[in-house]
XYZ file of C-alpha atoms in Angstrom:
611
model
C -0.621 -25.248 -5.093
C -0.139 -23.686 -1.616
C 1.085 -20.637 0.228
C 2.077 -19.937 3.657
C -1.572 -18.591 5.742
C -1.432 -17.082 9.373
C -4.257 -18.692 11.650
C -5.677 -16.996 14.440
C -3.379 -14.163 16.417
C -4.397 -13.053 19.591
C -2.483 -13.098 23.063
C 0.317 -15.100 21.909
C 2.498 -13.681 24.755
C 1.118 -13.492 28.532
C -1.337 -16.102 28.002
C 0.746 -19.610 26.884
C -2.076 -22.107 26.800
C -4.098 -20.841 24.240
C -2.832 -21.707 20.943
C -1.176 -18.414 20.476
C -0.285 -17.380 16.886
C -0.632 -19.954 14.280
C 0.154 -20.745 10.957
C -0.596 -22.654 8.361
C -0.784 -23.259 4.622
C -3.733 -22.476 1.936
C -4.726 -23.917 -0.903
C -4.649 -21.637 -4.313
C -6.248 -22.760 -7.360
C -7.880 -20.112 -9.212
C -8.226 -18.463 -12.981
C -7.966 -15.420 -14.625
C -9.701 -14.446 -17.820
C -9.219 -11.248 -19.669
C -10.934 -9.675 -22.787
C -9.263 -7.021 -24.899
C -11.472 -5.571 -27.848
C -10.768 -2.765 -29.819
C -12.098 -0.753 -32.982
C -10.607 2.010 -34.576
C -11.117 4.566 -36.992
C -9.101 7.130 -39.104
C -11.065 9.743 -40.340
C -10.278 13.198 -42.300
C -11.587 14.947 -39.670
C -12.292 12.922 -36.355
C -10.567 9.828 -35.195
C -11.443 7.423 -32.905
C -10.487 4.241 -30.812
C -13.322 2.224 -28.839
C -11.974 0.088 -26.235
C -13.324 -2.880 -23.985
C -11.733 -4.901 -21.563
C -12.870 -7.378 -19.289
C -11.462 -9.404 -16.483
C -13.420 -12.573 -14.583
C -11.833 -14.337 -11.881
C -12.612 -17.294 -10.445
C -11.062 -18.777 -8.007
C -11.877 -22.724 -7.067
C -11.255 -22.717 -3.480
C -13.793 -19.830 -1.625
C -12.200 -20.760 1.708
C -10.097 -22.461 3.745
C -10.402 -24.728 6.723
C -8.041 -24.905 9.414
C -7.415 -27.233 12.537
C -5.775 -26.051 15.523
C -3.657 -28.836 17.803
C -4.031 -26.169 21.061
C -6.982 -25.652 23.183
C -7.538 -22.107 23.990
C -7.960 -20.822 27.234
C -9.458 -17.358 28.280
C -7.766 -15.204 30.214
C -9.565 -15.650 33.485
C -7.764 -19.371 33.372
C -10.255 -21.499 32.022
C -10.614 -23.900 29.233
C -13.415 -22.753 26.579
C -16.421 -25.566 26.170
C -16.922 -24.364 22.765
C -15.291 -26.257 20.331
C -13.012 -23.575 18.216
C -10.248 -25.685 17.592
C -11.265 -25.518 13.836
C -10.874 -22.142 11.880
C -12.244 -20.509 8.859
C -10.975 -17.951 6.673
C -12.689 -17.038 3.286
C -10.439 -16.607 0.336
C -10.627 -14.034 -2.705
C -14.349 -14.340 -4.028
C -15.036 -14.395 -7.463
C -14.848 -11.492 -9.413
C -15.694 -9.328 -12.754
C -14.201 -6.448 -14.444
C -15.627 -4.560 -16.931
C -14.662 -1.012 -18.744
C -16.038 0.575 -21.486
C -13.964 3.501 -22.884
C -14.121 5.669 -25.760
C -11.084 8.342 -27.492
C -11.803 11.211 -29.769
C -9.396 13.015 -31.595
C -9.099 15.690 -34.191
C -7.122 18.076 -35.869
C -7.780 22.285 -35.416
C -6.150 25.618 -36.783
C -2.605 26.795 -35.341
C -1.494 23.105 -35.389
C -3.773 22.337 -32.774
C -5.231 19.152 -31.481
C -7.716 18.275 -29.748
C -8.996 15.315 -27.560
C -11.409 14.096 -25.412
C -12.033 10.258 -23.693
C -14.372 9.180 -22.050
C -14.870 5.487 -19.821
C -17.203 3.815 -17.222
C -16.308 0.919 -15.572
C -17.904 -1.701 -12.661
C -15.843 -4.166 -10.339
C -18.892 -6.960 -8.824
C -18.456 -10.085 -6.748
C -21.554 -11.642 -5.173
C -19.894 -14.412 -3.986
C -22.004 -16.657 -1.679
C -20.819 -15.370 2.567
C -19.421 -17.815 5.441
C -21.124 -18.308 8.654
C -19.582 -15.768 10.961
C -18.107 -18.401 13.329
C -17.303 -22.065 12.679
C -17.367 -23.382 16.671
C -19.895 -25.675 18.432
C -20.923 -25.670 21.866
C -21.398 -22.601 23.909
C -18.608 -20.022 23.270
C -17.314 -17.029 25.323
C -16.281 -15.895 28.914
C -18.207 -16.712 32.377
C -17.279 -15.099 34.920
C -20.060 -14.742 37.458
C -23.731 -14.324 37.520
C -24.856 -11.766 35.686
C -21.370 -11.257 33.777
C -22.061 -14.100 31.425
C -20.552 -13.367 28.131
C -21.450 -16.558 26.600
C -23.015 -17.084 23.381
C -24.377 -20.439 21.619
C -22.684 -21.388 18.704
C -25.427 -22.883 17.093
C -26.834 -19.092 16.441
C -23.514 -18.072 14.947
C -22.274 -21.269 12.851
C -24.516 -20.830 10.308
C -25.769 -18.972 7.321
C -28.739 -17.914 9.022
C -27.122 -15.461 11.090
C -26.504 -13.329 8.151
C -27.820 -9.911 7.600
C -27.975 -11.292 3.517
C -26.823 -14.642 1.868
C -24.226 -13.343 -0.520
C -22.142 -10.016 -0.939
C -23.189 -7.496 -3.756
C -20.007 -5.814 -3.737
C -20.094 -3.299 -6.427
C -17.479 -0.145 -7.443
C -18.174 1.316 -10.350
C -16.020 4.147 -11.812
C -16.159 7.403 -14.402
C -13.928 9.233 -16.248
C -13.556 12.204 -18.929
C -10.503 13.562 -19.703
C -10.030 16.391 -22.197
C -6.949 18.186 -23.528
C -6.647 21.148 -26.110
C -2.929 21.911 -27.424
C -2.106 24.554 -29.763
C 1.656 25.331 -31.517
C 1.255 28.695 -33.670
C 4.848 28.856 -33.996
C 7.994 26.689 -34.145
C 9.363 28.382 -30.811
C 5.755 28.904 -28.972
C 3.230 25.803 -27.643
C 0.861 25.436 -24.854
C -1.776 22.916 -24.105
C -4.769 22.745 -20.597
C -6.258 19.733 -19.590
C -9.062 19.471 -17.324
C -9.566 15.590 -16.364
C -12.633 14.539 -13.818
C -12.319 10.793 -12.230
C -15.407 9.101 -9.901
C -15.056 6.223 -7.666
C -18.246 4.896 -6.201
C -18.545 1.914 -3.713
C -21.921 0.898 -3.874
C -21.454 -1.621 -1.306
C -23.453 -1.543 1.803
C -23.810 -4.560 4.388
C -25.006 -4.618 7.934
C -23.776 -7.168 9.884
C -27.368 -7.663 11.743
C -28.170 -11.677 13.210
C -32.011 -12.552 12.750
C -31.495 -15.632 15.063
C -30.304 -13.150 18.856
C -31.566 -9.772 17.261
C -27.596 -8.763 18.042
C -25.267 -6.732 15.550
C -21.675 -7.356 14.447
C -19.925 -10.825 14.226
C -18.020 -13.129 16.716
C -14.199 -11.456 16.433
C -11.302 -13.572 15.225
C -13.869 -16.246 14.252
C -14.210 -17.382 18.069
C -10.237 -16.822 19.381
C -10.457 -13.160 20.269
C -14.336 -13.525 21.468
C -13.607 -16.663 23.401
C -10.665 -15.078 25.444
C -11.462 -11.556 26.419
C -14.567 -10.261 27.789
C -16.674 -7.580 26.394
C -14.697 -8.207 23.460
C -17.193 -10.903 21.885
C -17.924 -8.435 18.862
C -21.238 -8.199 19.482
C -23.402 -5.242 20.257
C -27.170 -5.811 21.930
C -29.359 -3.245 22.840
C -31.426 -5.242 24.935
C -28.467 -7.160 26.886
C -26.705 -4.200 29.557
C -23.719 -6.005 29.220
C -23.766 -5.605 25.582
C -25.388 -2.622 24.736
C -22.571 -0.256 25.478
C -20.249 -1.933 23.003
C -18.813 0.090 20.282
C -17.957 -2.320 17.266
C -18.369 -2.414 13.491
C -21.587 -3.054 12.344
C -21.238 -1.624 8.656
C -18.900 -1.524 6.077
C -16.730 1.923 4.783
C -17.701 2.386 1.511
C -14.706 4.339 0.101
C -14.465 6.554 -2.230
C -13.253 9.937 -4.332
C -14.060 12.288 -6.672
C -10.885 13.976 -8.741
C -11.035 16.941 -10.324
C -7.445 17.737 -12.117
C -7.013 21.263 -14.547
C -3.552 21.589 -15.899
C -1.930 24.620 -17.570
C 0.879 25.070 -19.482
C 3.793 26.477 -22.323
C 6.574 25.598 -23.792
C 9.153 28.102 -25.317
C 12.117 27.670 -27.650
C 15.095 29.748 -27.668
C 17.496 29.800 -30.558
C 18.061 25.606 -32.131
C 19.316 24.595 -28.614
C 17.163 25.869 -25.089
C 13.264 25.390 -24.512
C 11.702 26.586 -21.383
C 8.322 24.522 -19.906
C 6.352 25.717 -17.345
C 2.887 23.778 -16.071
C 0.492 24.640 -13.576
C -1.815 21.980 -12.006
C -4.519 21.696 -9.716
C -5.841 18.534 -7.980
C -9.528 18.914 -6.221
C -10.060 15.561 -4.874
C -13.270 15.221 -2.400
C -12.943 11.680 -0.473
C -15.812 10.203 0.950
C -15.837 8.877 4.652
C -12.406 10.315 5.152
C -11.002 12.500 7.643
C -11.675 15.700 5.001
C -14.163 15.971 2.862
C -11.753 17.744 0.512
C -8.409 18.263 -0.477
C -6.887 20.571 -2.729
C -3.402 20.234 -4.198
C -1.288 22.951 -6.166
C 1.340 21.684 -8.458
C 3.887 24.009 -10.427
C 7.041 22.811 -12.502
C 9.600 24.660 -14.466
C 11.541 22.368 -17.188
C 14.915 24.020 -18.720
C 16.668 22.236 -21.409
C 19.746 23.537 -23.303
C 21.269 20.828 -25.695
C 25.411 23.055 -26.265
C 26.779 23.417 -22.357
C 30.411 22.681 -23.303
C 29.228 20.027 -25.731
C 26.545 18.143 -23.273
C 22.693 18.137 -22.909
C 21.739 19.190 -19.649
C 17.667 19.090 -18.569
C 16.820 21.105 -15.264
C 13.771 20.595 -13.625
C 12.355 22.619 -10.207
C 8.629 21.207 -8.633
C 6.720 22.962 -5.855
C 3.339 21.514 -4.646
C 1.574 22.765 -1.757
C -1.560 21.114 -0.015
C -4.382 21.752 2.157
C -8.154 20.723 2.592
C -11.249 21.707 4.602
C -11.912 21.041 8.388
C -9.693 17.772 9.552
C -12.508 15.329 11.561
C -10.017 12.947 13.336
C -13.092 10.455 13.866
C -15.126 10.182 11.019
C -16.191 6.828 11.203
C -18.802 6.934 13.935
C -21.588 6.024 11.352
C -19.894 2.948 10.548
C -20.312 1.626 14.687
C -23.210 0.485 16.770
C -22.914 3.841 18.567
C -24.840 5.139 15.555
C -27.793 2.365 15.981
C -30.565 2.915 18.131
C -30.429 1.491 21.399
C -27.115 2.190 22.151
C -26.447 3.480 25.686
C -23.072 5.555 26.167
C -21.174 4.621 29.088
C -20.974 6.280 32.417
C -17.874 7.541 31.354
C -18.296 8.471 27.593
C -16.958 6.486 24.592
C -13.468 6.229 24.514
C -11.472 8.363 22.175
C -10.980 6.383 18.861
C -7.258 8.280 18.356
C -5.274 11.555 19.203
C -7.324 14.204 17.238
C -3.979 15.673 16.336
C -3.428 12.443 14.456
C -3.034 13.492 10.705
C -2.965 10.626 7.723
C -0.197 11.726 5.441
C -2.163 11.529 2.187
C -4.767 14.101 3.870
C -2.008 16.404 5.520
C -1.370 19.749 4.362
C 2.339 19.286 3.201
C 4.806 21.653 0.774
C 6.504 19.194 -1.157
C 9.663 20.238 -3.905
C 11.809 18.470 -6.284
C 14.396 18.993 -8.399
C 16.486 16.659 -11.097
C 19.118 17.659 -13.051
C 20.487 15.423 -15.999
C 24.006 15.601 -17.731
C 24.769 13.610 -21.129
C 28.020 14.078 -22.551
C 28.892 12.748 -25.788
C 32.604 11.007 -25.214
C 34.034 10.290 -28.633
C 31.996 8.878 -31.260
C 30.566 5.655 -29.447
C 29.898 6.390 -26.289
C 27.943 8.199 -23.777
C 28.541 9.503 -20.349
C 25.525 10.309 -18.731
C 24.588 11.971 -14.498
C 21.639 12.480 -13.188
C 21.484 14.310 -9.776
C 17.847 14.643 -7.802
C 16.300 15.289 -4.644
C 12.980 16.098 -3.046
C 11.664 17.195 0.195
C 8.119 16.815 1.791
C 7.329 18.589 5.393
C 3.375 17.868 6.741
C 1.436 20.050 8.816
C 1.202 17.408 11.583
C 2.045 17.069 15.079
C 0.963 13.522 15.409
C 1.519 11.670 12.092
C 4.181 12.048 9.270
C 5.750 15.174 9.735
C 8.593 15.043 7.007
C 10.461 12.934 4.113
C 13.623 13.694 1.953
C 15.603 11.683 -0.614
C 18.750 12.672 -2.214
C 20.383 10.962 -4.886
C 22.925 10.805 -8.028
C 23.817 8.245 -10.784
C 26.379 7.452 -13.504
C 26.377 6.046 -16.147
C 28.846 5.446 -19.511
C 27.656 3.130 -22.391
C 29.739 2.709 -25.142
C 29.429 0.851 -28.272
C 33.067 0.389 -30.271
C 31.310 -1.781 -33.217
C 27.513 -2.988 -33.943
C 28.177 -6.013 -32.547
C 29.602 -4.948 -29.112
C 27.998 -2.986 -26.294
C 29.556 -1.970 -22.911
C 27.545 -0.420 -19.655
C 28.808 0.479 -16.770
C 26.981 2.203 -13.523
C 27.171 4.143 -10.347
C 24.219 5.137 -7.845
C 24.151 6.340 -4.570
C 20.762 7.532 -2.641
C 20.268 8.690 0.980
C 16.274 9.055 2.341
C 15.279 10.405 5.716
C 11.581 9.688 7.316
C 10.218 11.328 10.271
C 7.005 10.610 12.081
C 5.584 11.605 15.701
C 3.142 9.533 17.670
C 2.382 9.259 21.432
C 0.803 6.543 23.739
C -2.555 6.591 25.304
C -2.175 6.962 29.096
C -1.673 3.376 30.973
C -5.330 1.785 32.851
C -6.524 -2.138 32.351
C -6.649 -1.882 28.776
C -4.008 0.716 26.905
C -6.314 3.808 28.263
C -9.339 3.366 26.160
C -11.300 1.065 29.385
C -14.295 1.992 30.861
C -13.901 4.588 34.202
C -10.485 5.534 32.924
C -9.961 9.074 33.787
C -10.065 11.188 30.523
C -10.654 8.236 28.300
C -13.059 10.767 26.154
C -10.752 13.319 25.888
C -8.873 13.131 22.145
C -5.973 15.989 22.011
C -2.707 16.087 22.731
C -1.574 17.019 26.298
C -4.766 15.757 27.900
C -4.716 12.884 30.753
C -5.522 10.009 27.855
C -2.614 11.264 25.550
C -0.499 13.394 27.840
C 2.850 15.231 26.204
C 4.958 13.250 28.578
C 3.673 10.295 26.207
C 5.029 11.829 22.851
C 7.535 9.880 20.696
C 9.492 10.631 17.598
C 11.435 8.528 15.273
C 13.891 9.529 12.383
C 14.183 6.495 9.988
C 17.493 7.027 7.917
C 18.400 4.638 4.905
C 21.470 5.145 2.234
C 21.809 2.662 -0.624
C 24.656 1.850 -3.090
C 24.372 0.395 -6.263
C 26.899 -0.158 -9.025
C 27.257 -3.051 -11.854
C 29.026 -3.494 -15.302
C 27.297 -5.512 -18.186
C 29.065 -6.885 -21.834
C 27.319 -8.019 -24.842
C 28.829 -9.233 -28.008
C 27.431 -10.784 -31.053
C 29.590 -13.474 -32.968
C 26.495 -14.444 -35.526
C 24.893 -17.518 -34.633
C 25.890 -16.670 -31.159
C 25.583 -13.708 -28.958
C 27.616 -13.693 -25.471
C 26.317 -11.528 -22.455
C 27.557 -10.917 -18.795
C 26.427 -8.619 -16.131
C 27.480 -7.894 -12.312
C 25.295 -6.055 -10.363
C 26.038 -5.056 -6.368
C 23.595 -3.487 -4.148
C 24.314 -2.153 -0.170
C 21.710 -0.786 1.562
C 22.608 1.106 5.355
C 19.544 1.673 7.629
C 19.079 2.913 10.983
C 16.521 3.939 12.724
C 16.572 6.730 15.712
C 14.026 7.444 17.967
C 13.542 9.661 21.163
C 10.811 10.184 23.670
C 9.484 12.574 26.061
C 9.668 10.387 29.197
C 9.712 6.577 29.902
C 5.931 6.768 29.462
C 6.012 6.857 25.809
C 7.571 3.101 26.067
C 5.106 0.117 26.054
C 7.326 -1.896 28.484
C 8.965 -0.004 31.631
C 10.318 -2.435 32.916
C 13.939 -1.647 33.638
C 15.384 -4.220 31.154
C 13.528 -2.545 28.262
C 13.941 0.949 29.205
C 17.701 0.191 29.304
C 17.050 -1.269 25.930
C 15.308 1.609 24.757
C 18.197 4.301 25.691
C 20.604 1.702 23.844
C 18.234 2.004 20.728
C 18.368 0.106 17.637
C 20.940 -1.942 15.701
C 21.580 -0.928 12.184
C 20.641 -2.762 9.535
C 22.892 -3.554 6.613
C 22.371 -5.471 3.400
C 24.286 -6.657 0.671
C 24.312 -8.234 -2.777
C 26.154 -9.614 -5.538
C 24.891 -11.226 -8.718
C 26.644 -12.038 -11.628
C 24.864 -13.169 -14.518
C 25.780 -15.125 -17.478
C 24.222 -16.230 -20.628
C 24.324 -17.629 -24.636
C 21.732 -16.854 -27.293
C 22.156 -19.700 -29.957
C 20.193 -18.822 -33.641
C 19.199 -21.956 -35.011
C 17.692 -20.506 -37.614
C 14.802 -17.643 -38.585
C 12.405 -19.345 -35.975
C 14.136 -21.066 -33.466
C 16.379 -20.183 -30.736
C 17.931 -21.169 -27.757
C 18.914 -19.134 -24.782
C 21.293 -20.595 -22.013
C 21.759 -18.130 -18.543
C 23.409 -18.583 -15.379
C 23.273 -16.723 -12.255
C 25.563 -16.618 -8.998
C 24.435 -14.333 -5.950
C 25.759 -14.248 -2.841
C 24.138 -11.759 0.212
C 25.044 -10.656 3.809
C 22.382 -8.988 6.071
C 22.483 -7.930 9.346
C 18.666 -7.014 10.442
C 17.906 -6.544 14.629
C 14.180 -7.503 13.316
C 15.809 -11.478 13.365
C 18.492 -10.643 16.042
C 19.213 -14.355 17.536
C 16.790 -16.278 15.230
C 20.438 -17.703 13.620
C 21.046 -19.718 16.768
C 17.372 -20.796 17.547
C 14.166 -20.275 16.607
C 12.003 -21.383 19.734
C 11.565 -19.065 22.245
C 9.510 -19.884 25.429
C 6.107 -21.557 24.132
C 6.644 -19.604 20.562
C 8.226 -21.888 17.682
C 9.266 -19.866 14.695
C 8.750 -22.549 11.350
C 10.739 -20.413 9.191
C 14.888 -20.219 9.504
C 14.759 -16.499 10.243
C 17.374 -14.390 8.893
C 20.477 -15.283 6.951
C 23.328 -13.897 7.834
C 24.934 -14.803 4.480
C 24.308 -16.964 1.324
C 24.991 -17.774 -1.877
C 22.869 -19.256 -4.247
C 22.950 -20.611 -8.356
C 20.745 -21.101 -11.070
C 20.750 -22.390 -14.261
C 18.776 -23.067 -17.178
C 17.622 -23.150 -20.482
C 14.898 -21.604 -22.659
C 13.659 -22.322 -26.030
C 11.915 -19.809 -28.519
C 9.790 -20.440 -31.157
C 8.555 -17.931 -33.453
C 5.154 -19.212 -35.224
C-alpha cells in the first residue's frame, strides 16, 4: 500500500519559487518474521526456562523516488542548473533481531527463593547505502568569483562517494538480573535485587567522499545545499570557503549502562494491614550525553488495611531525587568536522551550539513524588464501588529546559453484577496536568545569532550578548480532561447483548510570558499584538456508543455483530481558519485541516472459528 511522505522542507515561506514544502506518498510493502523458542525444566532443586527469539524484517521497497513539479530557486534569485527536481529518501533497511536469554530459579531455607537471568542480544542491518544526492548538473550557489559554492553532481550521485558501500549497523545488548527473597514468618518478608543492563552501538560511519577528498553529505539531498550558501553540508580542508564549516561528519553512537539495586520489606499487622517499604537506586552512565552519569534515588512506602468502615483502602507515598556528574552542554564536538584535522576556526570562534544552561529533562537533577490512594467498598452483595485518587509532582534543576510537571487526578467506578448472566459498569474520571518549560532566543544578526562576525556568537550562558536575559521565555502548558461512560452486558444463551457509551472532554491552554519583545521570533507589530493576546484554548470532545451481538452457533463457531456511532467537536488554534480554506499565499494544504465537528458509523461482522 501507501502512506502519506513529506518531500523536501526548506524556506517554504520568504522564498515562493522554490518548491517550498512538499508532500507526497510512499510505497510500503514489507515483512515481519518472528521466532519464539523455548525449553523448560522442573527440577527438585533448580529450575530453568531457556528462551530465544528472533525477529527479521524485510522490507521490499529500500527507497523511494520522488518528482518535484517546482524548480527551486536560491535565495540570491536565481534558478539552480542542477537538475534536483527528483528526490530520494531511503526507507527502513532490512533488519535482524536476535536474543538469547536464560532463567534460573530455586528454592532456599526461610521460604526463600532465589533467581537469577541472564540475556545477550544483537540488532544488525547492513543494508546496501544511497548515493548522497540524486541531482545532475552542477549544483549549489554562485555568487561571485571566488565565492563559488558549486559542486558537480556527478561526484555526489553516486555510490562512489561513499565512505563504505553498505551500513554495518550493529547494537548489541546485556543483561543479568538477580533477586533473593526471604519470608521467615507469616507477618515478616523482604527481598534485594541488583539488576545490570548494557547497550552498545557498535556503529561507526564517516561520511568521507573519495571522489573531492570533502567530508559530510549534500544537505536535504540538494534543496537545502542548492539554496543557501555555506550551507552545502560539506566541510574541505583544502577549500577556505569550506574549511571553516562545522557539520556532521560521524554518527552518535548511543548508548547506557544501568546499574539498578533495590531493597525492601514487607510487614503484616494483625489479618487486615501490611506495611511495604522499598529502596532503589538507579546508576545509569550514558555515553555521548550531556553527563557521563546519573544517579537516581527511589523510596516508596505501601500501606494497606483491608476493615476501614468495611472498605479496602491501599496508600502509597514515592519520593525520587536525581542528580549526576558535571553537565557538558556540548558534548558532541567529536561527532563534527571541527574535530578533523584541517579545520580552521573562524575569526570569530565557532558559534555556540546552545545556551549552556540548557538542561535535557531526562539528565536534570529533579525531586519527583507521588502518591495514590485507592478506596473499594463492597455495596451489597453484587457490587463494587471503587475511587482511586493520585497525583505527582516533578520540579528540575533547570533554568533553561523543563523546569516542572504535575498531574492530579481521581476516578469512580461501581460494577455490579445482580445475576451471572448480567453485568453493569459505570465510570467517572477527571485529571488536571500542568507543564512548565523556560527557553530564550539567540540574539538577532543574518542568521538567528549563530553567523560568522556576530558579536558574542561564542559565548554559551545565559545573560551574555548571544542569549541575553531580555531574550528569556516561559510557557505554562495547562490541560484538564473528563471522562465518564456506562457499559451493559447480558447473556440470554445462544446470545449475549452488550452496549457501552463512552465521553471524553479534554480543556487545554497554553500560557506563556516573556522578558521583552525580543524573546518573539516576529516583532513586527501585528505579531507582537498577537503575542500579548496569546493563545486560543483548545477543547475536544467525544462520544461513542457502541453496540454489539455474540451469536453461539455451536462449540466452535461464532458470530459477533458490533456497531459504533461517534460524534466529536474540537476547537484547536493549531488549524484556526483551515475550515474555510486551505490555500494560503503560494502554500496549498492537501489535507481538510481540522473538523470542527463530526460524526461517524461503523458496522460489521466477525466470524470465529475455534480449530
Amino acid at each position: 500500500g501507501t502512506r502519506l511522505w513529506g518531500g523536501s522542507m526548506f524556506f517554504n515561506y520568504p522564498f515562493p519559487n522554490n518548491g517550498g514544502v512538499l508532500e507526497t506518498v510512499r510505497p510500503t510493502d514489507f515483512r515481519t518474521t518472528d521466532i519464539n523458542l523455548s525449553l523448560r525444566n522442573v527440577g527438585k532443586v533448580w529450575r530453568f526456562l531457556a528462551t530465544y527469539n528472533g525477529s527479521f524484517f524485510r522490507n521490499h521497497k529500500d527507497h523511494l523516488n520522488y518528482e518535484s513539479p517546482f524548480r527551486l530557486w536560491n535565495v540570491v534569485g536565481t534558478p539552480q542548473v542542477a537538475d534536483i527536481k527528483n528526490g530520494q529518501f531511503s526507507l527502513e533497511p532490512d533488519n535482524d533481531y536476535h536474543n538469547l536469554r536464560l532463567d534460573l530459579s530455586r528454592e532456599l531455607k526461610w521460604n526463600g527463593q532465589f533467581t537469577v537471568a541472564g540475556a545477550w542480544g544483537t540488532m544488525r542491518q547492513d543494508d546496501a547505502l544511497l548515493a548522497p544526492t540524486t541531482c545532475t548538473g552542477v549544483g549549489g550557489v554562485f555568487i561571485a568569483p571566488p565565492v563559488d559554492y558549486t559542486f558537480q553532481c556527478a561526484n555526489w550521485n553516486t555510490t562512489d562517494a561513499l565512505s563504505r558501500k553498505n551500513a554495518n549497523a550493529r547494537i548489541d545488548t546485556g543483561l543479568v538480573d538477580a533477586r533473593v527473597s526471604f519470608h521467615p514468618t507469616a507477618a515478616f518478608g523482604w527481598h534485594a535485587g541488583l539488576r545490570w543492563y548494557r547497550e552498545d552501538n557498535k556503529t561507526r560511519y564517516l561520511a568521507y567522499n573519495p571522489l573531492t577528498g570533502q567530508y559530510g553529505y549534500i544537505a536535504e539531498n540538494g534543496s537545502m545545499g542548492s539554496v543557501v550558501p555555506s550551507e552545502t553540508g560539506i566541510f574541505d580542508p583544502t577549500n577556505p570557503l569550506y574549511r571553516s564549516i562545522n557539520v556532521t561528519v560521524r554518527n552518535n553512537p548511543f548508548g547506557y549502562t544501568d546499574t539498578l539495586f533495590e531493597l525492601g520489606g514487607d510487614w503484616q499487622f494483625g489479618r487486615k494491614s501490611s506495611l511495604g517499604v522499598v529502596y532503589t537506586f538507579d546508576h545509569n552512565r550514558p555515553k555521548y550525553r550531556e553527563r557521563k552519569r546519573v544517579d537516581d534515588q527511589r523510596i516508596k512506602f505501601d500501606w494497606v488495611s483491608r476493615d476501614v468502615i468495611g472498605a479496602t483502602v491501599r496508600l502509597s507515598w514515592e519520593y525520587a531525587k536525581r542528580d549526576g556528574d558535571r553537565y557538558n552542554y556540548d558534548p558532541f564536538a567529536q561527532f563534527l568536522s571541527e574535530s578533523l584535522p584541517g579545520f580552521v576556526e573562524p575569526v570569530d570562534g565557532l558559534p555556540a551550539y546552545t545556551v549552556a544552561d540548557m538542561r535535557k529533562y531526562d539528565l536534570s537533577d529533579r525531586t519527583e513524588s507521588k502518591a495514590r490512594a485507592i478506596i473499594t467498598y463492597p455495596w451489597g452483595e453484587s457490587a463494587t464501588l471503587s475511587a482511586t485518587f493520585y497525583g505527582n509532582r516533578d520540579r528540575y534543576d533547570a533554568l533553561i529546559g523543563r523546569q516542572s510537571t504535575r498531574t492530579t487526578g481521581a476516578t469512580v467506578q461501581w460494577d455490579w453484577q445482580p445475576t451471572p448472566a448480567t453485568t453493569v459498569n459505570a465510570y467517572l474520571g477527571a485529571e488536571t496536568s500542568r507543564l512548565g518549560i523556560s527557553n530564550v532566543g539567540d540574539a538577532d544578526s543574518r542568521d538567528n545569532g549563530k553567523a560568522l562576525g556576530t558579536p558574542g556568537q561564542t559565548n554559551p550562558n545565559l545573560g551574555g550578548p548571544l542569549y541575553p536575559f531580555a531574550n528569556q521565555w516561559w510557557e505554562l502548558d495547562r490541560e484538564s480532561n473528563r471522562n465518564g461512560g456506562f457499559s451493559l452486558s447480558h447473556d440470554f444463551g445462544r446470545v449475549r447483548a452488550d452496549v457501552r457509551y463512552d465521553y471524553n472532554g479534554s480543556f487545554g491552554h497554553v500560557g506563556y510570558s516573556y522578558a521583552t519583545i525580543g524573546a518573539l521570533a516576529n516583532r513586527v507589530p501585528a505579531a507582537v499584538a498577537a503575542a500579548a493576546a496569546g493563545f486560543p484554548d483548545n477543547k475536544y470532545r467525544s462520544n461513542t456508543l457502541d453496540l454489539g451481538l455474540n451469536f453461539t452457533i455451536n462449540r466452535n463457531v461464532g458470530v459477533r455483530l458490533f456497531g459504533r456511532y461517534q460524534t466529536g467537536a474540537f476547537s484547536d488554534w493549531h488549524y484556526a481558519g483551515f475550515d474555510n480554506k486551505l490555500s494560503y499565499d503560494h502554500r496549498l494544504y492537501i489535507d481538510k485541516g481540522g473538523q470542527l465537528h463530526y460524526s461517524v458509523s461503523l458496522v460489521g461482522a466477525m466470524l470465529n472459528l475455534k480449530l
